[in-house]
Coordinates of N, CA, C and O in Angstrom, one line a residue:
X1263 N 2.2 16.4 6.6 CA 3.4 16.6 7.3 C 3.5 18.0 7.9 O 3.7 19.1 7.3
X1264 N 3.5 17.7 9.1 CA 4.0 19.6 9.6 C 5.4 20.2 9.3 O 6.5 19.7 9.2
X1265 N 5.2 21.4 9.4 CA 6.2 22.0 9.8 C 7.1 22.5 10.1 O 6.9 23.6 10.6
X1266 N 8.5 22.1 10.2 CA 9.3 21.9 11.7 C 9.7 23.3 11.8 O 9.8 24.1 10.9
X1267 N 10.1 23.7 13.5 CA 11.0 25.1 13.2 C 12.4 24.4 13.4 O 13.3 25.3 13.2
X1268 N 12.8 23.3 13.6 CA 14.2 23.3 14.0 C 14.3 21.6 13.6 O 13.4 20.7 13.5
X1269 N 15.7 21.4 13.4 CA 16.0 20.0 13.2 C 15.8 18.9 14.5 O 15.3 17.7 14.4
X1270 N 16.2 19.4 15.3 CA 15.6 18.7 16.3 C 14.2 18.0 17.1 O 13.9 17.0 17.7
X1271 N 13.5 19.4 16.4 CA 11.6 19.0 16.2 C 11.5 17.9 15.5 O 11.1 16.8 15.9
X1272 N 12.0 18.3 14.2 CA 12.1 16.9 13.0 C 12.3 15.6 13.4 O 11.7 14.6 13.1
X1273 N 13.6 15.8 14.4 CA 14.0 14.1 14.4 C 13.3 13.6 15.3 O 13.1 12.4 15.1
X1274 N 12.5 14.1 16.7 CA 11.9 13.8 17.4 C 10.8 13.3 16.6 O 10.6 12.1 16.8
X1275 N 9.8 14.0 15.8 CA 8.9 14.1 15.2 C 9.0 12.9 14.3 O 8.1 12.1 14.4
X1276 N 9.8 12.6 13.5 CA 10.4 11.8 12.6 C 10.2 10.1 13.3 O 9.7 9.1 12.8
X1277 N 10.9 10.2 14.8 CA 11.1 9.0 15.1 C 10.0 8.4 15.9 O 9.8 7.2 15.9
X1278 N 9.1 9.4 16.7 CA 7.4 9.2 16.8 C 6.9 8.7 15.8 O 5.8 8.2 16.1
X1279 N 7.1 8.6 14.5 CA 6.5 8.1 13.3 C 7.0 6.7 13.3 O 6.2 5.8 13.4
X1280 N 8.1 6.5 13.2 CA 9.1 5.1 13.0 C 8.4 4.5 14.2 O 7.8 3.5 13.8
X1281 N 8.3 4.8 15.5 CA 8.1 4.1 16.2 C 6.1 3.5 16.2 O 5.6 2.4 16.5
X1282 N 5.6 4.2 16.0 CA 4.0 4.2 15.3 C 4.1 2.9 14.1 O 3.7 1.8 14.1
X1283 N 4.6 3.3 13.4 CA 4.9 1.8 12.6 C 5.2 0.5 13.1 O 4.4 -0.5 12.8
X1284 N 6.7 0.3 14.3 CA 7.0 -0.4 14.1 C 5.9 -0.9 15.3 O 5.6 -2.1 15.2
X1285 N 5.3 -0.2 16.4 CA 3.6 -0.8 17.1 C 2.8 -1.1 16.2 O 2.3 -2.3 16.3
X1286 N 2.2 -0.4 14.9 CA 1.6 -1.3 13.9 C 1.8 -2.8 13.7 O 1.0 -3.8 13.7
X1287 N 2.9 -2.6 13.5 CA 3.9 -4.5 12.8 C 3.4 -5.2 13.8 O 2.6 -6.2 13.6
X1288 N 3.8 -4.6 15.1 CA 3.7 -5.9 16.3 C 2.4 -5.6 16.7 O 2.2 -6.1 17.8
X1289 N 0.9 -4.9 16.1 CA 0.1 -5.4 16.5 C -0.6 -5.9 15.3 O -1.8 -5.8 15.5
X1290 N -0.3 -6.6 14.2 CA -0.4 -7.1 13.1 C -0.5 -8.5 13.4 O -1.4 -9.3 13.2
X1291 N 1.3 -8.5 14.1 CA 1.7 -9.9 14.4 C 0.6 -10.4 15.8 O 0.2 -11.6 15.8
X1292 N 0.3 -9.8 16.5 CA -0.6 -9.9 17.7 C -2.0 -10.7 16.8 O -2.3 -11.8 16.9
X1293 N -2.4 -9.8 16.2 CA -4.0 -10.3 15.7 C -3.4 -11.6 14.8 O -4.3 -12.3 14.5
X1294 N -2.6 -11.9 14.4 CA -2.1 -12.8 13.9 C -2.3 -13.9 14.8 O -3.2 -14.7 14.6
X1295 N -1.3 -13.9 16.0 CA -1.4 -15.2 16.6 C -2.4 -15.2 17.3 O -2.7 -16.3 17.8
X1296 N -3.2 -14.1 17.4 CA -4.8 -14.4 17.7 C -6.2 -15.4 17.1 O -7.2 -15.9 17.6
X1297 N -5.3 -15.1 15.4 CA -6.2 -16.0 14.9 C -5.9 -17.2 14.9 O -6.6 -18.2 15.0
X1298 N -4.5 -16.9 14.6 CA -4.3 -18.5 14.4 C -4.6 -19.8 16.3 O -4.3 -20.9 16.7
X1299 N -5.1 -18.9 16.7 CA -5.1 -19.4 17.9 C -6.8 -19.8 18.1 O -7.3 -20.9 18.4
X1300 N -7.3 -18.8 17.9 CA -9.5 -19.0 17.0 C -9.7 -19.8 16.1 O -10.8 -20.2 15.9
X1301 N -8.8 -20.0 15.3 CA -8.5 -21.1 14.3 C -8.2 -22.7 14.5 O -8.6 -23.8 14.0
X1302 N -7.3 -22.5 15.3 CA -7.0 -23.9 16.2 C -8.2 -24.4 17.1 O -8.7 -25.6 17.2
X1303 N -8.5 -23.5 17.7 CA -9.9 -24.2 18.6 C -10.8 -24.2 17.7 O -11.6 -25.0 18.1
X1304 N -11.0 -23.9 16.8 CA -12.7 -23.7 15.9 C -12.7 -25.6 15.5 O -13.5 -26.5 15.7
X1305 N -11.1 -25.5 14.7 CA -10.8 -26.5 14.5 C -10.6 -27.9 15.6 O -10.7 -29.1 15.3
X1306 N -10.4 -27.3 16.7 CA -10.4 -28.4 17.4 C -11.8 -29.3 18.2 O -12.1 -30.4 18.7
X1307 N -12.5 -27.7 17.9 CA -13.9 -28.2 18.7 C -14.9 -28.9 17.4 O -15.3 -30.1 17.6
X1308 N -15.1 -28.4 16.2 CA -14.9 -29.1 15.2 C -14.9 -31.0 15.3 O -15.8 -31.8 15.5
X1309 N -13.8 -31.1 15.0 CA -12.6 -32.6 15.0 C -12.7 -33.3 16.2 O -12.4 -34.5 16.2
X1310 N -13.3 -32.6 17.5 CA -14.1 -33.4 19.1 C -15.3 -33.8 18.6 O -15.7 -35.0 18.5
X1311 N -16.1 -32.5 18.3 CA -17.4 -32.7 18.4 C -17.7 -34.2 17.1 O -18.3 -35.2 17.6
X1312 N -17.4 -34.2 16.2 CA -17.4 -35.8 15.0 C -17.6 -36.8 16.0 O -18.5 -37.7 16.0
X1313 N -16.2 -36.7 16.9 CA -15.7 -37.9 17.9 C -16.8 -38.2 18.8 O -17.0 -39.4 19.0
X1314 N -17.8 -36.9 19.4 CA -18.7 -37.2 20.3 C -18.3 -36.6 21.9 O -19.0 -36.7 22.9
X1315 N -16.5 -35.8 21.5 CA -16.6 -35.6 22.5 C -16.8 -34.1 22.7 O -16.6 -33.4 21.7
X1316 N -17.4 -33.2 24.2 CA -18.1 -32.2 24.5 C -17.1 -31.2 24.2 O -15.8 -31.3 24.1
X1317 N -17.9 -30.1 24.1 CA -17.6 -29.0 23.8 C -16.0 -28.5 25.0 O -14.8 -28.1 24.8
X1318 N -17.0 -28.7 26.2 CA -15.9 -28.2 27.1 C -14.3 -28.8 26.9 O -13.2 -28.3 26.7
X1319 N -15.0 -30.5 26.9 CA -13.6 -31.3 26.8 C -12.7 -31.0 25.7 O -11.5 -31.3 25.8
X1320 N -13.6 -30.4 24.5 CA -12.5 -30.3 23.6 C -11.8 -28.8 23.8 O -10.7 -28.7 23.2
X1321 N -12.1 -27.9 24.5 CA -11.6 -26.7 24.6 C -10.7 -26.4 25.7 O -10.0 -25.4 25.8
X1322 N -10.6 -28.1 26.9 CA -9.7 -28.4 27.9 C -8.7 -28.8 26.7 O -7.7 -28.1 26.7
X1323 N -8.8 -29.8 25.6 CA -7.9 -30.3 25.2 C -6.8 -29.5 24.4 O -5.7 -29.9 24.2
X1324 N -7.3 -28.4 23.9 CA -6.8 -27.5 22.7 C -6.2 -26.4 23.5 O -5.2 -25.8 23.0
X1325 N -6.8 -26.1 25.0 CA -5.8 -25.1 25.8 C -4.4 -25.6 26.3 O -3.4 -25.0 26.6
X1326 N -4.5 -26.9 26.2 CA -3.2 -28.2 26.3 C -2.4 -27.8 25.6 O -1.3 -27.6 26.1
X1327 N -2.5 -27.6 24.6 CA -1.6 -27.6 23.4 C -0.6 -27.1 23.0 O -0.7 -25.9 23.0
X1328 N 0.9 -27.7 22.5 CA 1.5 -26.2 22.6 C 1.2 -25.2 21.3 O 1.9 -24.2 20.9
X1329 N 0.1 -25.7 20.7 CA 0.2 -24.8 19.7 C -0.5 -23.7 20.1 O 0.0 -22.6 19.8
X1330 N -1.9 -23.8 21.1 CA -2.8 -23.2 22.0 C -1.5 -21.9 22.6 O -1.3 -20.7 22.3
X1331 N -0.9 -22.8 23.4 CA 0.2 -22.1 24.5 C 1.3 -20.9 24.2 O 1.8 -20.0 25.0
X1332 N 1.5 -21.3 22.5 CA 2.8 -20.7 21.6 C 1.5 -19.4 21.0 O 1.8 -18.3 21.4
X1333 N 0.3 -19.6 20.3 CA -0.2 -18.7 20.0 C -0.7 -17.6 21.0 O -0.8 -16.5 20.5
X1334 N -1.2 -17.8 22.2 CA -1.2 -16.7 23.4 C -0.4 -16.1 24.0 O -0.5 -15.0 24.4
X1335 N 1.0 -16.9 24.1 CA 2.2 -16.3 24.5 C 2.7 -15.1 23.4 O 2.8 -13.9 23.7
X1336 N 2.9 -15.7 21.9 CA 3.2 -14.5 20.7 C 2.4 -13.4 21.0 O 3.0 -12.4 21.1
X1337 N 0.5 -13.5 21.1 CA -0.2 -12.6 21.4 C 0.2 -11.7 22.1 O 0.4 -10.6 21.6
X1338 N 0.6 -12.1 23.7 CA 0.6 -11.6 24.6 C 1.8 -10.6 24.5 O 1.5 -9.6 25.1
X1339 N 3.3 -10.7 23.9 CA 4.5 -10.6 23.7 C 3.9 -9.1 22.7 O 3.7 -7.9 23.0
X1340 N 3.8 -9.9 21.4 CA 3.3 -8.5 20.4 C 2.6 -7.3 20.7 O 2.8 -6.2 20.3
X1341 N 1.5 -7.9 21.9 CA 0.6 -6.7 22.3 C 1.7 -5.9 23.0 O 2.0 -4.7 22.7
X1342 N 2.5 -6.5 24.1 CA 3.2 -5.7 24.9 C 4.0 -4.9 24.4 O 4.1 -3.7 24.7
X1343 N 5.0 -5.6 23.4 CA 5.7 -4.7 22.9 C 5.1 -3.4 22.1 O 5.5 -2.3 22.3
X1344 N 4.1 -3.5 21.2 CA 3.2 -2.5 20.5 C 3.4 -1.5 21.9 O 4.2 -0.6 22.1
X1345 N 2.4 -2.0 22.8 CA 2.4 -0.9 23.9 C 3.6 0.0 24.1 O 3.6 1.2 24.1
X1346 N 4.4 -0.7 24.2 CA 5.6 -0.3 24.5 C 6.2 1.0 23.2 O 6.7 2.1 23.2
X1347 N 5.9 0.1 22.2 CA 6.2 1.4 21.1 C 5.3 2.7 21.0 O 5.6 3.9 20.8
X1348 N 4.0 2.2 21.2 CA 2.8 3.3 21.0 C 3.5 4.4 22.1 O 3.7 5.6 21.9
X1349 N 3.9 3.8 23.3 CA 4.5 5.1 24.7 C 5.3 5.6 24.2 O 5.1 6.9 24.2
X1350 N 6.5 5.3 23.5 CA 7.8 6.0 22.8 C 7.1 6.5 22.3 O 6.9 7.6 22.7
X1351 N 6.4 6.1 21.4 CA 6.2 7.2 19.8 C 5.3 8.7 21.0 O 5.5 9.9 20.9
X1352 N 4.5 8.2 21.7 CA 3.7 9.5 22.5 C 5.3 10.3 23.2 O 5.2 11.6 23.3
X1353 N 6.1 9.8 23.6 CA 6.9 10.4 24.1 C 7.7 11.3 23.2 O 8.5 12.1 23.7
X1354 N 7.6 11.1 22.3 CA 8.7 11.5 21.5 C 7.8 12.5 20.3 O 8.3 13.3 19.5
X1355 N 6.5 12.1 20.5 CA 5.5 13.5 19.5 C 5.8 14.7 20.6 O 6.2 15.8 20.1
X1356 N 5.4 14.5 22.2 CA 5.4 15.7 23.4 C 7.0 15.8 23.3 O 7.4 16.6 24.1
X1357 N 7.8 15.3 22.7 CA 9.1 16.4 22.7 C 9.0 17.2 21.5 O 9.7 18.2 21.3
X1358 N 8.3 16.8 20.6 CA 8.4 17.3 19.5 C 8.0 18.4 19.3 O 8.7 19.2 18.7
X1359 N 6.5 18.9 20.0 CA 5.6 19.7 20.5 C 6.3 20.9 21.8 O 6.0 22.1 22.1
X1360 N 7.3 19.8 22.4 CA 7.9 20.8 23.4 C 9.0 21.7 23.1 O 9.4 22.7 23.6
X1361 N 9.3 21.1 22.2 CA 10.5 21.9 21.1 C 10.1 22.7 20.2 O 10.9 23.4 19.6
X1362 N 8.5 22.6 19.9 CA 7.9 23.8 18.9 C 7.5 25.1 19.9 O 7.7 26.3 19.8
X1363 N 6.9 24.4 20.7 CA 6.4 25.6 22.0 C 7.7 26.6 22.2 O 7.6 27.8 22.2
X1364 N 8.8 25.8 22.5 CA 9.9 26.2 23.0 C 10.5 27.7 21.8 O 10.9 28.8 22.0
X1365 N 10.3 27.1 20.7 CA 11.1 27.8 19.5 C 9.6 28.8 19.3 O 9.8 29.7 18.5
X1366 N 8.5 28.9 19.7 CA 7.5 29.4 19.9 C 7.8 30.8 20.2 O 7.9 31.9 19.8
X1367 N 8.1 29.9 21.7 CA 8.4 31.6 22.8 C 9.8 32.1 22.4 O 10.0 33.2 23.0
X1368 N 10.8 31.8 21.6 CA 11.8 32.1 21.1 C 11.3 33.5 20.1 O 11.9 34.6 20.0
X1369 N 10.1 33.1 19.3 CA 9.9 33.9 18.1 C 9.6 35.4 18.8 O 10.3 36.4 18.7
X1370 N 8.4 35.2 19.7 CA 7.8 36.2 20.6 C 8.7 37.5 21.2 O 8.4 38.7 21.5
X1371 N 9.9 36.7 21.2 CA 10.7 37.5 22.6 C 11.5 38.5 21.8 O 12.3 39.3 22.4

């Protein structure tokens, strides 16, 4: 944990952390409905192929699905938002940094 010169550094610094976490969670949940989505087709191609029917056909049939459709959309959702936290938390380390530089050239003067 660094150093802070000022409370303000801190909170900035502080909530670059919070927000690093909570893009963790939602890229947790991402690789989540990722699997459960590689899981469904493994399974479905699987449960075709017994039947006799082709690979392709069964991978048309499993993209059908709403279970297919619900686990790429969560994917798609979790990744975005992560993104979206990972930018906060960068935005909010460079004020953190801007506010040490700042109290920096304060010491100097």
């Amino acid at each position: 944990m660094p150093r802070f010169r000022s409370e303000e550094e801190r909170a900035a610094w502080s909530l670059a952390e919070s927000l690093v976490e909570q893009a963790v969670t939602m890229m947790r949940q991402a690789e989540s409905a990722l699997e459960k989505w590689r899981l469904g087709k493994q399974l479905t191609l699987e449960a075709c192929a017994q039947r006799g029917i082709s690979p392709t056909d069964a991978e048309i049939r499993w993209s059908s699905t709403a279970v297919a459709k619900n686990a790429l959309t969560d994917n798609s959702f979790h990744v975005g938002l992560a993104t979206m936290y990972y930018n906060a938390a960068a935005a909010h380390y460079s004020r953190a940094l801007y506010l040490r530089s700042l109290e920096a050239m304060d010491y100097t003067v």
